[in-house]
Coordinates of C-alpha atoms and ligand atoms in Angstrom, one line a residue:
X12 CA 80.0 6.9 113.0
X13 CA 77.3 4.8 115.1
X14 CA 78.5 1.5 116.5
X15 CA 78.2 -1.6 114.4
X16 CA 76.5 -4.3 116.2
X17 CA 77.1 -7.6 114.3
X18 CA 75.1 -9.9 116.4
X19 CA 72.3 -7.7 115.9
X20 CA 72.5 -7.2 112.5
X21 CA 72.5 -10.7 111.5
X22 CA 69.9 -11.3 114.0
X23 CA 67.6 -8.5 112.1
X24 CA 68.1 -10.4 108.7
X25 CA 67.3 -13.8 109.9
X26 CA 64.1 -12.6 111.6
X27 CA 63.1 -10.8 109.0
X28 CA 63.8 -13.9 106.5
X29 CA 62.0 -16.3 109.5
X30 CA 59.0 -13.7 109.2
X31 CA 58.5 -13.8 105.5
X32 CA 59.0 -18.1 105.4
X33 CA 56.3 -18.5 108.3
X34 CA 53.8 -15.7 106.3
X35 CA 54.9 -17.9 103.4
X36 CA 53.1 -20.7 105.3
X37 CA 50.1 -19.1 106.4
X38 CA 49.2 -18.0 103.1
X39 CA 49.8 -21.7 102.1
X40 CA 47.7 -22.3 103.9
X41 CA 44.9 -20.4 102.6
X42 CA 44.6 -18.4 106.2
X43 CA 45.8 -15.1 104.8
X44 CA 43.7 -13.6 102.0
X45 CA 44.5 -11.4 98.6
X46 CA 48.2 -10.7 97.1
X47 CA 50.8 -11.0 99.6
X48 CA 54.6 -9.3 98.3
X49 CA 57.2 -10.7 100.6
X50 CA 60.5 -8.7 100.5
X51 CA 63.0 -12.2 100.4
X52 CA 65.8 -10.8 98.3
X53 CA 65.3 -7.4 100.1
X54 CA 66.2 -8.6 103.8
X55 CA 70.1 -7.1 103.6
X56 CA 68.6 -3.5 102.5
X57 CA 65.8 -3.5 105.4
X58 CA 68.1 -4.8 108.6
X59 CA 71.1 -2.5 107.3
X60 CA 69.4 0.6 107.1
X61 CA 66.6 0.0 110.1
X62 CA 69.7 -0.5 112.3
X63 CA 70.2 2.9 111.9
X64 CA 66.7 3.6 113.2
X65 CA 66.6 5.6 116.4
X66 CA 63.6 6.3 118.6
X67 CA 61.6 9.6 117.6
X68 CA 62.4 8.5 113.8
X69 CA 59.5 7.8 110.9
X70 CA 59.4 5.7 108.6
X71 CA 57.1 5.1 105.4
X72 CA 57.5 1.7 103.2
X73 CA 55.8 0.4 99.8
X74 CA 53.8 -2.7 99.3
X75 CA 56.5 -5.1 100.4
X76 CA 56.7 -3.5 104.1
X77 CA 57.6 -6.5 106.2
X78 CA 61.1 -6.2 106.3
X79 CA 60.9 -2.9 108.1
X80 CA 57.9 -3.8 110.5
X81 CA 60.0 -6.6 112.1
X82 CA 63.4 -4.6 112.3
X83 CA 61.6 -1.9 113.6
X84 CA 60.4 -3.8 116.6
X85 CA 56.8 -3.6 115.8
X86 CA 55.3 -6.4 118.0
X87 CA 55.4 -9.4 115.0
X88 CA 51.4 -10.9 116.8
X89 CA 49.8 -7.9 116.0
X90 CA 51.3 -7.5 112.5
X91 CA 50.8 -11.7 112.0
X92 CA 47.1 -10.8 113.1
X93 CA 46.1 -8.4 110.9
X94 CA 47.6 -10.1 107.8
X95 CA 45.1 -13.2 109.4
X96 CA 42.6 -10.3 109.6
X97 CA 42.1 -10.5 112.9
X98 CA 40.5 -7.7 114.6
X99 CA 43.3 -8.1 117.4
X100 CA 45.6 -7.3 114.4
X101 CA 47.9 -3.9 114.3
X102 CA 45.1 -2.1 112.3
X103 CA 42.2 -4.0 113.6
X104 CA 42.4 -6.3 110.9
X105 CA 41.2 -4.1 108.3
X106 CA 44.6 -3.1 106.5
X107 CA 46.3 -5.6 105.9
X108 CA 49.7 -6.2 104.6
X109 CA 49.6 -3.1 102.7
X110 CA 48.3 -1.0 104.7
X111 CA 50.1 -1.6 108.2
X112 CA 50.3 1.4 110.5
X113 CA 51.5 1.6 114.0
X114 CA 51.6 5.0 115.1
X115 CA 53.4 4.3 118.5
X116 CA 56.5 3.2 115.9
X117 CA 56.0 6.3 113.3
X118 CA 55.9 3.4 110.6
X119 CA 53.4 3.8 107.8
X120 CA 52.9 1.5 104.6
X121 CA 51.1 2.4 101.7
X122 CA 50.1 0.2 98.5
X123 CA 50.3 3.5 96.2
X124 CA 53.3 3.0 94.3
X125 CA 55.9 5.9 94.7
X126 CA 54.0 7.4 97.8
X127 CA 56.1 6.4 100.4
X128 CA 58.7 9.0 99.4
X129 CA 56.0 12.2 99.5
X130 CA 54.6 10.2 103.2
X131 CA 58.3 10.2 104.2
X132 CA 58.9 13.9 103.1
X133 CA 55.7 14.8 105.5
X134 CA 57.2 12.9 108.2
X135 CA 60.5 14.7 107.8
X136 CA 59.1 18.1 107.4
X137 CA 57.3 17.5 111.0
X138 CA 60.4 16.1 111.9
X139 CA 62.4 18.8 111.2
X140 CA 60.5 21.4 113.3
X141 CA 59.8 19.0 116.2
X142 CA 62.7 16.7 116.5
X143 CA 65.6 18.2 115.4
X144 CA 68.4 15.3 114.8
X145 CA 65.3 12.6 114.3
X146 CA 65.5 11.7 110.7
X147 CA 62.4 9.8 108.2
X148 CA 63.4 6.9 106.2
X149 CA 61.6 6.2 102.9
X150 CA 61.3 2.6 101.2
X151 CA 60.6 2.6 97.7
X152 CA 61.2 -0.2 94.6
X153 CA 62.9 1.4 91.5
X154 CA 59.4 1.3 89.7
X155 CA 58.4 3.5 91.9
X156 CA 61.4 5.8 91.4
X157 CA 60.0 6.5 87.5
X158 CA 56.8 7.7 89.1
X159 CA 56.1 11.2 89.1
X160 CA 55.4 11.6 92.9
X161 CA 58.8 10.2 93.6
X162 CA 60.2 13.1 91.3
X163 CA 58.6 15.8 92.8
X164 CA 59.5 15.1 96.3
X165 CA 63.4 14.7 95.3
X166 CA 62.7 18.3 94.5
X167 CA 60.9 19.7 97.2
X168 CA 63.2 17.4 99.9
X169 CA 66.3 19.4 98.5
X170 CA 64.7 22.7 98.5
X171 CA 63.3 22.4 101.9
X172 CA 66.4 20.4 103.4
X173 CA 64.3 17.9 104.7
X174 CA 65.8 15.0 107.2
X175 CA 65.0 12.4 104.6
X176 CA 66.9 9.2 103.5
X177 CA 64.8 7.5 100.5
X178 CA 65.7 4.1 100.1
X179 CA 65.5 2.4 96.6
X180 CA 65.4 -1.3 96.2
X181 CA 65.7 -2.3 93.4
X182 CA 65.3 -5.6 92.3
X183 CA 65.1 -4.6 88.8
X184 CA 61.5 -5.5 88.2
X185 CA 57.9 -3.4 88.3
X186 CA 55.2 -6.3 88.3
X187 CA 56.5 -8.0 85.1
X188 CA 58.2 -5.2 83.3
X189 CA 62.1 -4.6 83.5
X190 CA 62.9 -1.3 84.7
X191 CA 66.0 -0.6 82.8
X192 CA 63.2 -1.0 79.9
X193 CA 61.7 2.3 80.8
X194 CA 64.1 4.1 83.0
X195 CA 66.7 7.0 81.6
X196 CA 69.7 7.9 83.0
X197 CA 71.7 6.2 86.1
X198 CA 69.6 6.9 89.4
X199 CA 72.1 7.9 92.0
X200 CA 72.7 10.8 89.3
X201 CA 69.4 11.4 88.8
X202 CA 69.0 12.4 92.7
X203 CA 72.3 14.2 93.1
X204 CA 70.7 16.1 89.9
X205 CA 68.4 17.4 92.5
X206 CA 70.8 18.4 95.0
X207 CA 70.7 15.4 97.4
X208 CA 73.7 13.6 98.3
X209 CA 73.4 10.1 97.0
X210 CA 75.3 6.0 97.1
X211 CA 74.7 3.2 95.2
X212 CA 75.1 -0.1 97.4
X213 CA 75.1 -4.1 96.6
X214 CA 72.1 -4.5 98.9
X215 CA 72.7 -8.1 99.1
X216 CA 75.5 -7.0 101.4
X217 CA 74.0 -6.4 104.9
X218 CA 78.0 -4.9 106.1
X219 CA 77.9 -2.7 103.0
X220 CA 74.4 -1.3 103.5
X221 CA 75.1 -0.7 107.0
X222 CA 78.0 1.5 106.2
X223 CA 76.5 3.7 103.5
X224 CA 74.0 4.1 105.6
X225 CA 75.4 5.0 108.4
X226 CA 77.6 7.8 106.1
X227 CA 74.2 9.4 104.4
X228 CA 72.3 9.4 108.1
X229 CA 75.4 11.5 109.5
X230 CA 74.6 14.3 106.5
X231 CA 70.5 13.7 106.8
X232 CA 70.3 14.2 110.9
X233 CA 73.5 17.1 111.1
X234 CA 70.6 19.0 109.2
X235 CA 72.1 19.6 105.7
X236 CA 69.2 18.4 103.3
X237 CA 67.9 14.7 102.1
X238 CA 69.7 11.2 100.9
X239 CA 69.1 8.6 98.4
X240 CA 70.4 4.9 98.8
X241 CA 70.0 3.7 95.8
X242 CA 70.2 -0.9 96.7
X243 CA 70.6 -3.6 94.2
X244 CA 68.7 -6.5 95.6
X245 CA 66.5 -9.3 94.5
X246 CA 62.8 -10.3 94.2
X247 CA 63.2 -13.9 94.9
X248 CA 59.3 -14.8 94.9
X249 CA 58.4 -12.7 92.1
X250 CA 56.3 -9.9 92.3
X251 CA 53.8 -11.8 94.8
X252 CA 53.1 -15.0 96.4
X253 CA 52.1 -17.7 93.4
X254 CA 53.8 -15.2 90.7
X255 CA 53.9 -18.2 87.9
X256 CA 57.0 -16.3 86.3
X257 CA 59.3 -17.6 89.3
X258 CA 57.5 -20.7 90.5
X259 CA 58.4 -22.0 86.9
X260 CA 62.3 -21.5 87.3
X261 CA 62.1 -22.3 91.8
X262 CA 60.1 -25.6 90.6
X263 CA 60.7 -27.4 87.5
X264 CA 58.5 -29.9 87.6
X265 CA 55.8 -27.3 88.3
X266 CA 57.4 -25.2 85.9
X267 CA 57.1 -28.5 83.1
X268 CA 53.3 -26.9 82.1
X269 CA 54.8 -23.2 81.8
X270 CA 57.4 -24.5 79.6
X271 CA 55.1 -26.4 77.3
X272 CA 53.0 -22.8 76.9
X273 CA 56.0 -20.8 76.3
X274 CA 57.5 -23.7 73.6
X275 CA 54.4 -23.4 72.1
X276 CA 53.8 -19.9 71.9
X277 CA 57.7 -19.9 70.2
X278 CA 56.7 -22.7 67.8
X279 CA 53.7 -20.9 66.8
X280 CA 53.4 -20.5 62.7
X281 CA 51.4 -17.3 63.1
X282 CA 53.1 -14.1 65.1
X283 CA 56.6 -13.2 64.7
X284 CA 59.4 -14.4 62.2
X285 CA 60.9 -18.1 63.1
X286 CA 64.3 -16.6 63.7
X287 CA 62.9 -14.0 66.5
X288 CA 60.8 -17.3 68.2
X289 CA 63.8 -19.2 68.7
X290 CA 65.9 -16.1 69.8
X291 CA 63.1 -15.6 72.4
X292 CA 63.4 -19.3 73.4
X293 CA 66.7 -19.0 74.2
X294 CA 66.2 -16.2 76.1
X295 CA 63.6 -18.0 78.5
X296 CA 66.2 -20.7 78.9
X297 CA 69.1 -18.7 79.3
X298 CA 66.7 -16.8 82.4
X299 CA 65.4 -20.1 83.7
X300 CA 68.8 -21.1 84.0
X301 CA 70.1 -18.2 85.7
X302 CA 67.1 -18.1 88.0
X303 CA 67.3 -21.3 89.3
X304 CA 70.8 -21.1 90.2
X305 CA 70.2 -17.6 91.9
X306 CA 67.5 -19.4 93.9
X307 CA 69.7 -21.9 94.5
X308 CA 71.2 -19.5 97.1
X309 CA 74.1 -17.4 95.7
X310 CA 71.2 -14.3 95.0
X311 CA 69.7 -14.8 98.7
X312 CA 71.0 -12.0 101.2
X313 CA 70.5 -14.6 104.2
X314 CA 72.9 -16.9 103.3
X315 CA 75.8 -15.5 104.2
X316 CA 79.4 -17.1 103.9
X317 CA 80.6 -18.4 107.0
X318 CA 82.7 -15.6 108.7
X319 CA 80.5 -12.7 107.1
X320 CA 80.0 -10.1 109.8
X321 CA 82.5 -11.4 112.0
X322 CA 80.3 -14.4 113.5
X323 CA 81.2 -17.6 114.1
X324 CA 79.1 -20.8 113.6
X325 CA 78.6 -21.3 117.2
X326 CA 76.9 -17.3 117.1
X327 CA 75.1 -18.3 114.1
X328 CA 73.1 -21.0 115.1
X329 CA 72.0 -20.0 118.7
X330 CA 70.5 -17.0 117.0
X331 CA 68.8 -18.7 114.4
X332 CA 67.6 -20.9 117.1
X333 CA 66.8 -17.9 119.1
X334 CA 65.0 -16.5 116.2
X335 CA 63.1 -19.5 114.9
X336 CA 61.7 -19.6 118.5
X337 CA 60.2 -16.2 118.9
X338 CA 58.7 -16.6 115.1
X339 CA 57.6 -19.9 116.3
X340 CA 55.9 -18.0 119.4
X341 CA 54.4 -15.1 117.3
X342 CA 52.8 -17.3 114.9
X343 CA 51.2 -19.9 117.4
X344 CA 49.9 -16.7 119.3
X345 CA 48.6 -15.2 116.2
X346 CA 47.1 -18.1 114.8
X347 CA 45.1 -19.1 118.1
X348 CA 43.4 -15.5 118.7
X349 CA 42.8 -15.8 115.0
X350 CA 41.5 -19.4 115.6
Ligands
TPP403 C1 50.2 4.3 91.6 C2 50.2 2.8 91.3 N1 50.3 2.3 90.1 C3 50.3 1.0 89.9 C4 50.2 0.1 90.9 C5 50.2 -1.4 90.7 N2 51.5 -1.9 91.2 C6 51.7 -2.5 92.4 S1 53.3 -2.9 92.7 C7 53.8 -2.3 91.2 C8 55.2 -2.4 90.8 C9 56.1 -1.6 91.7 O1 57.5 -1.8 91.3 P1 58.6 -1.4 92.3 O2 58.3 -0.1 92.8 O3 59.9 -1.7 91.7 O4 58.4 -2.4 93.5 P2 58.6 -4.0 93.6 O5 57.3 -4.7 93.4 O6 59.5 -4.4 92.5 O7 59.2 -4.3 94.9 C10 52.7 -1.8 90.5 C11 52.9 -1.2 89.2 C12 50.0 0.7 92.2 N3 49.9 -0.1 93.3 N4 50.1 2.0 92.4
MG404 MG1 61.1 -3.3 91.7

């Protein structure tokens, strides 16, 4: 079993969270360009796995990469400047946010949905011939867990014993469809189906990812064929910055106009029968209620209950004012080679 290392665990999430709030901004601000996906809701599944991250290891993530760029250590001015589009940025500006690469780190995104777990199956099949023990780590959503890339490379991973833990997190969405809509079966099953050795996980638990983490890497990097982590997490900002469906239920007085479209689209004489309009009302406001009080904090992996991970208040707050600094720092630096 690796050591645990509370202070840096909760010191991963909050950066990552401080990360994604100060990209929040700049997009705000109109300085970043096109969709941005920010992985709040997701920050427990990227710092408890990544602290498992040793040197000589790959990773490959999906269109909400973030979280795995800044626990990874990737220098957080070059990736600020290339979401700016800076030429100074980690892929001289010309990426983006889906397309971060840094091949000093072995980290590789990719906006194709489902590709990160083939990408991570390449890295391990290198990794397997030159770095025995070094293991690639796979990011993936559960829509991308339907596709039929994912499938294949389930397959071939098992037959080929790869050294490859694919990560799902699912926040139970794909854009604006609801995966259990149009997905068979339970997944951890699915995967053990193929021969892999597979954990579900709350993954808004950091201390509970860590651990089942830490149990699939010990199978993965002794050599004896691939792992799935299968995370329950939440999409917080919906599928990407401005996603109407959530700012309706984070604001209500911005979602006052969405409300008046959806009564009226329920109210409407043409369309469906009365009685399936009003059930379908309901429904919103039973989701709007439950999605404001999720946002309210209780479905946000970075607010942790004091005494979670072992850290006092004391701990707590000189990292978060450790943290806010060097995101502070980073974005300042960004900004003015940007400027
Ligand atoms: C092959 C492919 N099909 C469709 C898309 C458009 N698309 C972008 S994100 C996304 C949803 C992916 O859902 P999931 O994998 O669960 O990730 P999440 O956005 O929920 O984090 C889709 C369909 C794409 N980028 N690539
Ligand atoms: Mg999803």
């Amino acid at each position: 079993m690796s050591d645990l290392d509370r202070e840096g665990l909760y010191r991963s999430l909050r950066r990552i969270h401080a990360f994604e709030e100060a990209v929040r901004s700049l997009w705000n601000e109109g300085r970043i360009s096109g969709e941005m996906h920010l992985c709040r809701g997701e920050e427990a599944v990227a710092a408890g796995v990544m602290a498992h991250h040793r040197e000589g290891d790959a990773v490959s993530c999906d269109h909400r990469p973030h979280g795995q760029f800044v626990a990874r250590g990737v220098p957080l001015v070059d990736v600020l400047a290339e979401l700016l589009g800076d030429e100074r940025g980690l892929c001289a500006g010309r990426g983006g946010h889906m397309h971060l690469f840094s091949r000093r780190h072995l980290i590789a995104t990719t906006g194709i949905v489902g590709a990160p777990a083939p990408l991570g199956a390449g890295f391990a099949l290198a990794l397997m011939r030159l770095r025995p023990g070094a293991a690639a780590f796979a990011f993936g959503g559960d829509g991308a867990a339907n596709q039929g890339l994912f499938l294949e490379t389930l397959n071939l991973a098992s037959a080929w014993r790869l050294p490859l833990l694919l990560v799902c997190k699912d926040n139970g969405w794909a854009v604006t469809t609801w995966s259990k809509d149009v997905s068979a079966g339970d997944p951890v099953a699915r995967a053990r189906a193929f021969g892999l050795v597979a954990e579900h996980v709350d993954g808004m638990d950091p201390l509970a990812v860590w651990h089942a983490t830490d149990r699939l890497l010990a199978h993965v990097r002794a050599g004896r064929g691939p792992a799935y982590l299968h995370a329950r997490c939440a999409r917080l900002d919906g599928h990407f910055l401005g996603d109407r469906m959530v700012r309706a239920a984070r604001d209500l007085h911005e979602g006052a106009d969405m409300g008046r479209v959806v009564v009226q689209s329920a109210t409407e004489r043409r369309g469906g029968r009365a009685r399936d309009r009003a059930r379908a009302l309901l429904r919103m406001g039973r989701q709007v209620v439950r999605l404001k009080r999720g946002l309210g904090g209780g479905n946000d992996p970075t607010r942790l209950p004091p005494g979670t991970l072992g850290l006092d208040a004391g701990a707590r707050r000189r990292i978060d004012d450790e943290v806010a600094a060097e995101i502070g720092a980073a974005v300042r630096a960004a900004t003015q080679e940007a400027a």
